[in-house]
PDB file of C-alpha atoms in Angstrom:
ATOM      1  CA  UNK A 151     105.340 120.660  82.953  1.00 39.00           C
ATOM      2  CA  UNK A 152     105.603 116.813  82.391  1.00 39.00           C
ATOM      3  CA  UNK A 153     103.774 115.581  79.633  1.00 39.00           C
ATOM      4  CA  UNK A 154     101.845 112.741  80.063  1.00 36.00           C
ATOM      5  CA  UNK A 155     103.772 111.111  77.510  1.00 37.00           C
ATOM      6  CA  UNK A 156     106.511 111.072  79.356  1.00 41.00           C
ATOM      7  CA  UNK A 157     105.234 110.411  82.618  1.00 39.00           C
ATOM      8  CA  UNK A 158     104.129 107.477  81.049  1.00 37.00           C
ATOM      9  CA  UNK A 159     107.214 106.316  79.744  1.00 41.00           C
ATOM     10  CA  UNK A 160     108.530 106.201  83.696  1.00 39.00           C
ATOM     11  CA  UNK A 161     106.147 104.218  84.437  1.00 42.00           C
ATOM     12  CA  UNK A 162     106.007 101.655  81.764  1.00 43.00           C
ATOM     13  CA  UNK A 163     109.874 101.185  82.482  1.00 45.00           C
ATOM     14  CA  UNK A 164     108.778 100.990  85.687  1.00 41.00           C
ATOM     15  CA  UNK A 165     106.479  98.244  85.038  1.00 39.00           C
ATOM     16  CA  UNK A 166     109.011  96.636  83.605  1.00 45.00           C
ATOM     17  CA  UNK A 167     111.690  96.810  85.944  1.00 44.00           C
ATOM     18  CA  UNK A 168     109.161  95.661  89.009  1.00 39.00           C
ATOM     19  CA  UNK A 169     108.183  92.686  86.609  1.00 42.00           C
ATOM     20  CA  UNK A 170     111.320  90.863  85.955  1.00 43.00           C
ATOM     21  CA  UNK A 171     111.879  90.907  89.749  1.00 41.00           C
ATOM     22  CA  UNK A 172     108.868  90.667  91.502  1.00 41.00           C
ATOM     23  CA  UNK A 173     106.644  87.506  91.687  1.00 43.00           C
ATOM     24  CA  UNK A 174     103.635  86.622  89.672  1.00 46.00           C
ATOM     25  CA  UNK A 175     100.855  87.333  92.080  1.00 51.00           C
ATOM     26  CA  UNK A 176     100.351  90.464  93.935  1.00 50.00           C
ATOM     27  CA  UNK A 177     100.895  89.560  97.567  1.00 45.00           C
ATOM     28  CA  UNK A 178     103.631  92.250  97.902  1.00 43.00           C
ATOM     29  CA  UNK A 179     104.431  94.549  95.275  1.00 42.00           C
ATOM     30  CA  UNK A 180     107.265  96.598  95.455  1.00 43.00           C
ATOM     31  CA  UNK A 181     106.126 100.019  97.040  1.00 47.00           C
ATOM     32  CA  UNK A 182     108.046 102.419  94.608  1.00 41.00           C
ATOM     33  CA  UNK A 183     106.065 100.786  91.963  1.00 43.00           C
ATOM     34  CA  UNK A 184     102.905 101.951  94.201  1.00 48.00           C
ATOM     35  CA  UNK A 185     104.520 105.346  94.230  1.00 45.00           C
ATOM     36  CA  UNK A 186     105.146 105.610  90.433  1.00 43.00           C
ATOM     37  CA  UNK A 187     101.646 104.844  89.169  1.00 44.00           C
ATOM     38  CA  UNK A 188      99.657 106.251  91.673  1.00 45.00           C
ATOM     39  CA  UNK A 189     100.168 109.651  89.793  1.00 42.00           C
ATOM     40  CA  UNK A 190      98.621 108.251  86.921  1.00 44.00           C
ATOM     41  CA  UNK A 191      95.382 107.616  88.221  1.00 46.00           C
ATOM     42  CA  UNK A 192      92.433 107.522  86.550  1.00 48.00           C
ATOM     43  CA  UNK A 193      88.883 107.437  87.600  1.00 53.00           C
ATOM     44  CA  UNK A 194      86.909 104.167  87.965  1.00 60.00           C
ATOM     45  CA  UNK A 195      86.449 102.333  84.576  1.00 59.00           C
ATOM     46  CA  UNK A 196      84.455  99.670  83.240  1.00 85.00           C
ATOM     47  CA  UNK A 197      85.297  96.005  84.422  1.00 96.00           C
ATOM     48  CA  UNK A 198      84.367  92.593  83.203  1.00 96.00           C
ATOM     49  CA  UNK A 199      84.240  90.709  87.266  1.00 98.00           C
ATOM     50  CA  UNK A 200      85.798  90.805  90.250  1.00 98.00           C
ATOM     51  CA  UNK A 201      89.050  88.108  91.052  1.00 98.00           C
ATOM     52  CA  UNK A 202      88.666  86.638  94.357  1.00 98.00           C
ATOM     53  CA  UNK A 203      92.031  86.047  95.745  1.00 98.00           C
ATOM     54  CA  UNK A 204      92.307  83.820  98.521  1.00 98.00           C
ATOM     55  CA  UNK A 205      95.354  82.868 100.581  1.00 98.00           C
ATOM     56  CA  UNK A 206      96.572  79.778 102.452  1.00 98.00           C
ATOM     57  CA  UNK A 207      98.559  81.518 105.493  1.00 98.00           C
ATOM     58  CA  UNK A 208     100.860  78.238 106.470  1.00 97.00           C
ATOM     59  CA  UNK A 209     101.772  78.099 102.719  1.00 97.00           C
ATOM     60  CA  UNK A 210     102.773  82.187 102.833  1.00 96.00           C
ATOM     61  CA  UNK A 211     104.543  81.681 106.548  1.00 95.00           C
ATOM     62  CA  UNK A 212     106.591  78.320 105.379  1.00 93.00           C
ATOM     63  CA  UNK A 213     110.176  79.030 106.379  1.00 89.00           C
ATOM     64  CA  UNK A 214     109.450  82.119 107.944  1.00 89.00           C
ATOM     65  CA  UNK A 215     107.815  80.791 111.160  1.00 86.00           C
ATOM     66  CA  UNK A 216     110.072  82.949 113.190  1.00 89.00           C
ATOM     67  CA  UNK A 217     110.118  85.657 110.910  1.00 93.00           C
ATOM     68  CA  UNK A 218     106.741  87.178 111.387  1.00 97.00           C
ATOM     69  CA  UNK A 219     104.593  88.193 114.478  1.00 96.00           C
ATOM     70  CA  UNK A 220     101.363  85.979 112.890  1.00 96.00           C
ATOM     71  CA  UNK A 221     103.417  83.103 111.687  1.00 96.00           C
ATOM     72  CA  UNK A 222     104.537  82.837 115.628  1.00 95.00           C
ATOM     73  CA  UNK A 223     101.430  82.691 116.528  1.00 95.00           C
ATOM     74  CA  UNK A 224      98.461  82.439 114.003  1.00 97.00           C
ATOM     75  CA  UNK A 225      95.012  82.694 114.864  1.00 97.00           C
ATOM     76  CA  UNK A 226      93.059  79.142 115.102  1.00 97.00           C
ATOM     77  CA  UNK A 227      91.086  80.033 111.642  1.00 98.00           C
ATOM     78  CA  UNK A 228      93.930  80.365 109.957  1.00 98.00           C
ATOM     79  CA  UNK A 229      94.987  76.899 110.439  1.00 98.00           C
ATOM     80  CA  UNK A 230      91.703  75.490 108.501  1.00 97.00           C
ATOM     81  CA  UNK A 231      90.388  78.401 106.282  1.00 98.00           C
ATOM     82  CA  UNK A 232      91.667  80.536 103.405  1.00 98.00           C
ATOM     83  CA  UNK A 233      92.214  84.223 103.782  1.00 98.00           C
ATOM     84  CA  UNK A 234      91.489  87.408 101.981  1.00 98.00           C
ATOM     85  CA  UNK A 235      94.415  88.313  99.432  1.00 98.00           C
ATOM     86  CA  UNK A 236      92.254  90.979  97.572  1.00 98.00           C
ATOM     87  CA  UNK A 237      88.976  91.808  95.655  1.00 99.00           C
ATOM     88  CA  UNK A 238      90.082  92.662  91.804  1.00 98.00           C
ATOM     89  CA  UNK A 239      88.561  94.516  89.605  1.00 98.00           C
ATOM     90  CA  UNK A 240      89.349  92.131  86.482  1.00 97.00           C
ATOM     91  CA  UNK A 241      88.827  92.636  82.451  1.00 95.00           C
ATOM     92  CA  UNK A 242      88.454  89.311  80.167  1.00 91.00           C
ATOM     93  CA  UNK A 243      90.900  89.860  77.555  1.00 84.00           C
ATOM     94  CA  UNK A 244      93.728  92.670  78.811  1.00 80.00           C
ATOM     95  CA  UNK A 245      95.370  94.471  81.700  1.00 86.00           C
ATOM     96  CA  UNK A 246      93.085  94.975  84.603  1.00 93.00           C
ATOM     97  CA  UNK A 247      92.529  98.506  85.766  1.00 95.00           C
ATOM     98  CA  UNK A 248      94.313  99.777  88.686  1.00 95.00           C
ATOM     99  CA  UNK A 249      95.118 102.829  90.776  1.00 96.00           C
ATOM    100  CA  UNK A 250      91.887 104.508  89.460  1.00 95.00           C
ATOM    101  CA  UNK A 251      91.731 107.468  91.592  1.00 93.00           C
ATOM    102  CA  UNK A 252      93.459 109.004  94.416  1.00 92.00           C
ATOM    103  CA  UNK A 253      91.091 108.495  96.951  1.00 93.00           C
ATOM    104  CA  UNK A 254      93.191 108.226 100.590  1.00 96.00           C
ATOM    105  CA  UNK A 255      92.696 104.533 102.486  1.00 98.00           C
ATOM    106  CA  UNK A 256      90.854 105.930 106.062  1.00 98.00           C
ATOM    107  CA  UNK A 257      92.167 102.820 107.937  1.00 98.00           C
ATOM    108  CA  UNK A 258      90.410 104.366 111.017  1.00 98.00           C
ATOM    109  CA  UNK A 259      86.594 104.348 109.080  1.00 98.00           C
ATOM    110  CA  UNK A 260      87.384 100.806 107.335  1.00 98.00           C
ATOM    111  CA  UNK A 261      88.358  99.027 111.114  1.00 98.00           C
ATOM    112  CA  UNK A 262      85.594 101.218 112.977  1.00 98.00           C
ATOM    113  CA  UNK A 263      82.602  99.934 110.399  1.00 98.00           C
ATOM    114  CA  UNK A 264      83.912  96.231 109.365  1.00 98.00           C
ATOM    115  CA  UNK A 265      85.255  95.891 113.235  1.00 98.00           C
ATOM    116  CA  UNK A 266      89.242  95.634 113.827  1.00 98.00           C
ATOM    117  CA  UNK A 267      88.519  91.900 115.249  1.00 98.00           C
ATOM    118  CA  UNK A 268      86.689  91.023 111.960  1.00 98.00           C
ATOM    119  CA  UNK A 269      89.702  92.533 109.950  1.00 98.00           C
ATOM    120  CA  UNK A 270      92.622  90.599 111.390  1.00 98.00           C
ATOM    121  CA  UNK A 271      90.550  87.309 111.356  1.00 98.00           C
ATOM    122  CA  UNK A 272      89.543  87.254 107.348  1.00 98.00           C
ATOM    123  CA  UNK A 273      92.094  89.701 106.084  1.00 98.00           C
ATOM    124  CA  UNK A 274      95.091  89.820 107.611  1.00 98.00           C
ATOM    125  CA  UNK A 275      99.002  90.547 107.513  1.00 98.00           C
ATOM    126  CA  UNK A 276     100.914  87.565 109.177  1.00 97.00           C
ATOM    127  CA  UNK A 277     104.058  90.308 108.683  1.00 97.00           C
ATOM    128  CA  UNK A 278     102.806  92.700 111.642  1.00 96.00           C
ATOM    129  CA  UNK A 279     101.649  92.897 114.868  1.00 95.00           C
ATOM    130  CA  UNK A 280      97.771  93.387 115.210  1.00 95.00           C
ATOM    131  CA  UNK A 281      98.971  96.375 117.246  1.00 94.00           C
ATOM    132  CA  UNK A 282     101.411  97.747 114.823  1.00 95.00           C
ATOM    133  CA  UNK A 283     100.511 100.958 113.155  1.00 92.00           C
ATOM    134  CA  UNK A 284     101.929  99.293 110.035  1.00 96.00           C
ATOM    135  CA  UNK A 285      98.895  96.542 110.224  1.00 97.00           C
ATOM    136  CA  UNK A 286      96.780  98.519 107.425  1.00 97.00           C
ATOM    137  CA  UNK A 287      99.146  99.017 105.136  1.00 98.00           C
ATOM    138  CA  UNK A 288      98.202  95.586 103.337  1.00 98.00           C
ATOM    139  CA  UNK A 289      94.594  96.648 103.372  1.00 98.00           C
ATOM    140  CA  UNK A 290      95.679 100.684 101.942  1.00 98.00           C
ATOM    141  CA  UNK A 291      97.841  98.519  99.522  1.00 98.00           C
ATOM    142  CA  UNK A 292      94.638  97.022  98.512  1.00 98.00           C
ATOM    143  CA  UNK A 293      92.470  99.489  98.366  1.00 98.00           C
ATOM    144  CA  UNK A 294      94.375 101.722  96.422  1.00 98.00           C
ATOM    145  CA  UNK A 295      95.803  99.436  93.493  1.00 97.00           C
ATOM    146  CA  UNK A 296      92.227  97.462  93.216  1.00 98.00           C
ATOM    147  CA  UNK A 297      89.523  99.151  95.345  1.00 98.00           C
ATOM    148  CA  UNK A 298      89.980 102.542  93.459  1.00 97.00           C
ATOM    149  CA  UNK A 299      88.984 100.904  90.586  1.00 97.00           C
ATOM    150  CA  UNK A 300      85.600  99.055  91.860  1.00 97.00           C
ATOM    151  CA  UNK A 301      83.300 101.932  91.626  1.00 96.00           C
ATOM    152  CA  UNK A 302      82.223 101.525  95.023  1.00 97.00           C
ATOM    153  CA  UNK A 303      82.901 103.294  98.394  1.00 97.00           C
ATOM    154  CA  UNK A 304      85.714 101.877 100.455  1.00 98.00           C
ATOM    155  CA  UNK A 305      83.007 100.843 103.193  1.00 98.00           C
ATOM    156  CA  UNK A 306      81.067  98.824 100.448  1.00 98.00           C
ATOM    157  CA  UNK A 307      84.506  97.887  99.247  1.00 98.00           C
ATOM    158  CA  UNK A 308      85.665  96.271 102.226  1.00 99.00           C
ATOM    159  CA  UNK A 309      82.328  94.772 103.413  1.00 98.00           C
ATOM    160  CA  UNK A 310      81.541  92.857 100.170  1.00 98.00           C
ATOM    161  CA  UNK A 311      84.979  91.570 100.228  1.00 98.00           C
ATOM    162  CA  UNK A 312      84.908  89.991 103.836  1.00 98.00           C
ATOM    163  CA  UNK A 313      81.603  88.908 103.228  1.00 97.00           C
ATOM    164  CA  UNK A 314      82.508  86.760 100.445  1.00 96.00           C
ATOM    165  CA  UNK A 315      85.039  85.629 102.639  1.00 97.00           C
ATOM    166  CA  UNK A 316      83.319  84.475 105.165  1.00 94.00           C
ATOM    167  CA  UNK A 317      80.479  83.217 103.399  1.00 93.00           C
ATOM    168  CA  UNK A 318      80.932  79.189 103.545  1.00 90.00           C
ATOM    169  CA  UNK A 319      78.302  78.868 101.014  1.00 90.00           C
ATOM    170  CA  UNK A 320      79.722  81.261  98.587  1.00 92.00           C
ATOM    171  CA  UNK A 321      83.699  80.962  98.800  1.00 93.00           C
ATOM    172  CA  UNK A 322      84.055  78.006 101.060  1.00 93.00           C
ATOM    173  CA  UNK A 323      87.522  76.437 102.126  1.00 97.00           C
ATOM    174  CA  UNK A 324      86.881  73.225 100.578  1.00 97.00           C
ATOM    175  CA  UNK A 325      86.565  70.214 103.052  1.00 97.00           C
ATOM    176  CA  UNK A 326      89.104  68.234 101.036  1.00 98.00           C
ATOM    177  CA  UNK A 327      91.418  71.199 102.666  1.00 98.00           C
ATOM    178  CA  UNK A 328      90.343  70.962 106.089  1.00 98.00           C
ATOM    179  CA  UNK A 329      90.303  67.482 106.450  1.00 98.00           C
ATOM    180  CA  UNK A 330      94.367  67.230 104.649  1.00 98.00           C
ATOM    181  CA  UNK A 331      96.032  69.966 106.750  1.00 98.00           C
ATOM    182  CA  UNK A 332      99.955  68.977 107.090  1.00 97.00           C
ATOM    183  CA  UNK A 333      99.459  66.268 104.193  1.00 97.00           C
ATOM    184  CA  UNK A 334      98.974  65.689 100.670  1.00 97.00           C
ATOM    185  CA  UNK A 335      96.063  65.697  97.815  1.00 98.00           C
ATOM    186  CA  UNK A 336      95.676  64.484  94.230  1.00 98.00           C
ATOM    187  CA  UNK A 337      96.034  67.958  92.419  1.00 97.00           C
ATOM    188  CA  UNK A 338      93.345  66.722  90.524  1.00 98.00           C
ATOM    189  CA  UNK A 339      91.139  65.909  93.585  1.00 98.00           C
ATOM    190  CA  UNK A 340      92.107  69.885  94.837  1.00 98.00           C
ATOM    191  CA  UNK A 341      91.284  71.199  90.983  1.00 98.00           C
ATOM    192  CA  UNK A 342      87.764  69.387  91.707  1.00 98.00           C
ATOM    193  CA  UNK A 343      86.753  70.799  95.403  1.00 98.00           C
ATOM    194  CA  UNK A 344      87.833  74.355  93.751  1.00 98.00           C
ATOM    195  CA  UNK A 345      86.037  74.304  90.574  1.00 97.00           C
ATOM    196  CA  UNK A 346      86.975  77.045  88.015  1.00 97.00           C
ATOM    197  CA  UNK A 347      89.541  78.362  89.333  1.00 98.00           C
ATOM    198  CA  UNK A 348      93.743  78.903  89.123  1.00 98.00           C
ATOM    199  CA  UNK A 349      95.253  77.291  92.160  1.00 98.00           C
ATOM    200  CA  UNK A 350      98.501  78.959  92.861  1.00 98.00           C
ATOM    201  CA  UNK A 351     101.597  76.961  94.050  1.00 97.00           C
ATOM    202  CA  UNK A 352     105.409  77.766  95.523  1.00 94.00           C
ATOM    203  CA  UNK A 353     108.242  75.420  96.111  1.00 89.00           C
ATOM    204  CA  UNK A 354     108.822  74.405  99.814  1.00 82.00           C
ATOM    205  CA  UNK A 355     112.164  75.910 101.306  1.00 73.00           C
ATOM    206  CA  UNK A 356     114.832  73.386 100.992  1.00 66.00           C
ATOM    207  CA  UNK A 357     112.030  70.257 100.669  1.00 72.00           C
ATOM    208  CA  UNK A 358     111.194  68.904  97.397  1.00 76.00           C
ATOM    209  CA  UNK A 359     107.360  69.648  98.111  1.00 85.00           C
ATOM    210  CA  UNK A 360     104.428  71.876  96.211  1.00 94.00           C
ATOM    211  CA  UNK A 361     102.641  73.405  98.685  1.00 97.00           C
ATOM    212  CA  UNK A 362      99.409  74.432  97.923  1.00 98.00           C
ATOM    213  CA  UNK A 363      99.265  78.904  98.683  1.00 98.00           C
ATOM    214  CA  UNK A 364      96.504  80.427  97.093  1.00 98.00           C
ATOM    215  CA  UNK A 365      93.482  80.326  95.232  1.00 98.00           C
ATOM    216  CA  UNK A 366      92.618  82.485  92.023  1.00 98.00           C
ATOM    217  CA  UNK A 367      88.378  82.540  91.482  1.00 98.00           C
ATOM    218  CA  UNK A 368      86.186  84.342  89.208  1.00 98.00           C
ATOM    219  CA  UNK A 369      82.917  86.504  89.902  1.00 98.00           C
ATOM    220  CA  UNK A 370      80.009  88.583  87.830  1.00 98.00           C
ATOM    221  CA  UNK A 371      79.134  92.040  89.459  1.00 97.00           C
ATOM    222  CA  UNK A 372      75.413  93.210  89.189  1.00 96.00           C
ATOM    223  CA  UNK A 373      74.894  96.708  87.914  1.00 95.00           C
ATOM    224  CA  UNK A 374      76.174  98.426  91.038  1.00 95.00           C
ATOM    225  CA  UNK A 375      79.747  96.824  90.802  1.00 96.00           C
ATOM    226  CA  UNK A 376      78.572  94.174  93.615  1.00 97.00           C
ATOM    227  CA  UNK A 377      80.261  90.384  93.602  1.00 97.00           C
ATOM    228  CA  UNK A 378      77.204  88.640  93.175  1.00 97.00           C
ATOM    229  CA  UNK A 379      77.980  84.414  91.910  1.00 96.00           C
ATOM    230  CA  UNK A 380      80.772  82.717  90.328  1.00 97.00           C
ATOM    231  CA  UNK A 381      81.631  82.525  86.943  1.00 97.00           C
ATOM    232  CA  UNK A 382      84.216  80.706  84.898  1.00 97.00           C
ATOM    233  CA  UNK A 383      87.577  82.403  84.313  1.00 97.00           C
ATOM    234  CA  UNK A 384      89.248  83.630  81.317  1.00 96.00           C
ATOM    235  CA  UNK A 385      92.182  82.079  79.664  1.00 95.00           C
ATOM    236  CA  UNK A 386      94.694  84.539  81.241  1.00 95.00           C
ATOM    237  CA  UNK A 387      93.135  83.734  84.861  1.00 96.00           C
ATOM    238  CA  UNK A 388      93.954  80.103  84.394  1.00 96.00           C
ATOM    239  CA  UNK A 389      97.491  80.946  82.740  1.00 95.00           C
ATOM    240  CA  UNK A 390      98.437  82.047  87.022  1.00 94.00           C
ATOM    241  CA  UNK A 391      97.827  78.233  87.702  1.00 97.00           C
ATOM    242  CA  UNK A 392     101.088  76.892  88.515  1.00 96.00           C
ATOM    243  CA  UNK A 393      99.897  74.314  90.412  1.00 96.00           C
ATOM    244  CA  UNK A 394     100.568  71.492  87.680  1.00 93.00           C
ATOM    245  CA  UNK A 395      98.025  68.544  86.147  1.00 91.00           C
ATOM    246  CA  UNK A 396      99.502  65.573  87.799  1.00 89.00           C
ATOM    247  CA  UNK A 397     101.211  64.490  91.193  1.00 94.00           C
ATOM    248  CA  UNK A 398     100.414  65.277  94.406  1.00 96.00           C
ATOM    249  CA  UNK A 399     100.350  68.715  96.656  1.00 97.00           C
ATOM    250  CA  UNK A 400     101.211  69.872 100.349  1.00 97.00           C
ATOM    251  CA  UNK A 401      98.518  71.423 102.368  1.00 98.00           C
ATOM    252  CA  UNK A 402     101.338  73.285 104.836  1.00 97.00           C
ATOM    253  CA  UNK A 403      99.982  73.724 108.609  1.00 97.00           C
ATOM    254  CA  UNK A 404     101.544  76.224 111.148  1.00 95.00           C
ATOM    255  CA  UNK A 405     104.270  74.273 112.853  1.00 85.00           C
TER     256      UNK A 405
END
């Protein structure tokens, strides 16, 4: 039988050899990495807070307008509000947990309680089809690499992550967004309507243009593992910034 030792040598190299090619964030991890680590599960540990990740959708569909089935044709809130990337499970100082048990994703439960409609309008995959069987897979992804490791059921999982979401109060798309769809903001300006918080930039294709793609913010949990109020983020939260200190930045809109 394979010692553990070894099995987690594999993955280590693994790690390794998904890190020098993937991208920083976590938007799409490769799935053999998925694969790999998923046997080396571990139950749900202690966490320091949750990372809200939050996604600009005209920033992710840029040059691939064509491409994708939601990109065609995005829904109207998408055009105004940040997404749902994911709900992490985050430690201060070191590697977050992940892949803490092997718990299956019951897609079926998840769009039945939080309602399908509710699903594709907060969380969704601009990559598929809402009626594509492949839809959930973002959501499994999810689930499985961060949700595991939450301590809570995947019900309770799901519904405290949409409802931070769609709470306006709580994680609002900042007006200074809305009102500079398809133009540009002081980063400075952006860093102050977001607070404490990494900001998360790409290149444009072919256009010498930072477009503004995702948002990076920080929350307590109360004793139950529930997102309860912002906090400030560690050092290595702000170290995903790559949004820069000076100049100005593109909020992309759907063409």
């Amino acid at each position: 039988m394979t010692s553990l030792f070894s099995r987690l040598l594999v993955a280590a190299t693994l790690v390794g050899a998904v890190a020098a090619t993937a991208p920083a964030d976590d938007a799409h991890r490769v799935a053999v990495f998925d694969a790999a680590v998923k046997d080396l599960a571990q139950p749900p540990s202690a966490f320091d807070m949750y990372i809200l990740a939050q996604s600009w959708q005209p920033a992710f569909c840029a040059g691939k307008e064509q491409q994708f089935p939601g990109c065609r044709a995005p829904q109207s809130f998408w055009r105004s509000h940040l997404t749902l990337h994911g709900l992490w499970p985050e430690l201060s100082g070191s590697a977050p947990p992940s892949f803490c048990s092997g718990e299956a994703f019951d897609a079926a439960k998840i769009e039945r309680e939080l309602g399908i409609d509710t699903l594709h309008q907060f969380w969704p995959d601009v990559k598929f089809s809402e009626a594509s069987p492949q839809y959930a897979d973002f959501w499994k992804h999810e689930w499985t690499r961060h949700g595991t490791c939450s301590g809570l059921r995947q019900v309770e999982y799901f519904t405290h992550a949409v409802n931070l979401e769609r709470n306006e109060t709580l994680a609002p798309t900042p007006q200074l967004v809305q009102d500079h769809v398809g133009g540009q903001v002081d980063v400075q300006k952006l860093r102050a309507a977001f607070g404490d918080a990494a900001l998360k930039c790409q290149r444009a294709h072919g256009k010498h243009a930072t477009l503004f793609s995702q948002v990076f913010t920080c929350w307590e949990k109360d004793e139950h593992n529930v997102p309860t109020q912002r906090r400030a983020c560690p050092p290595h939260i702000h170290s995903e910034d790559s949004c820069g200190k000076a100049g100005s930045v593109t909020i992309p809109a759907f063409d």
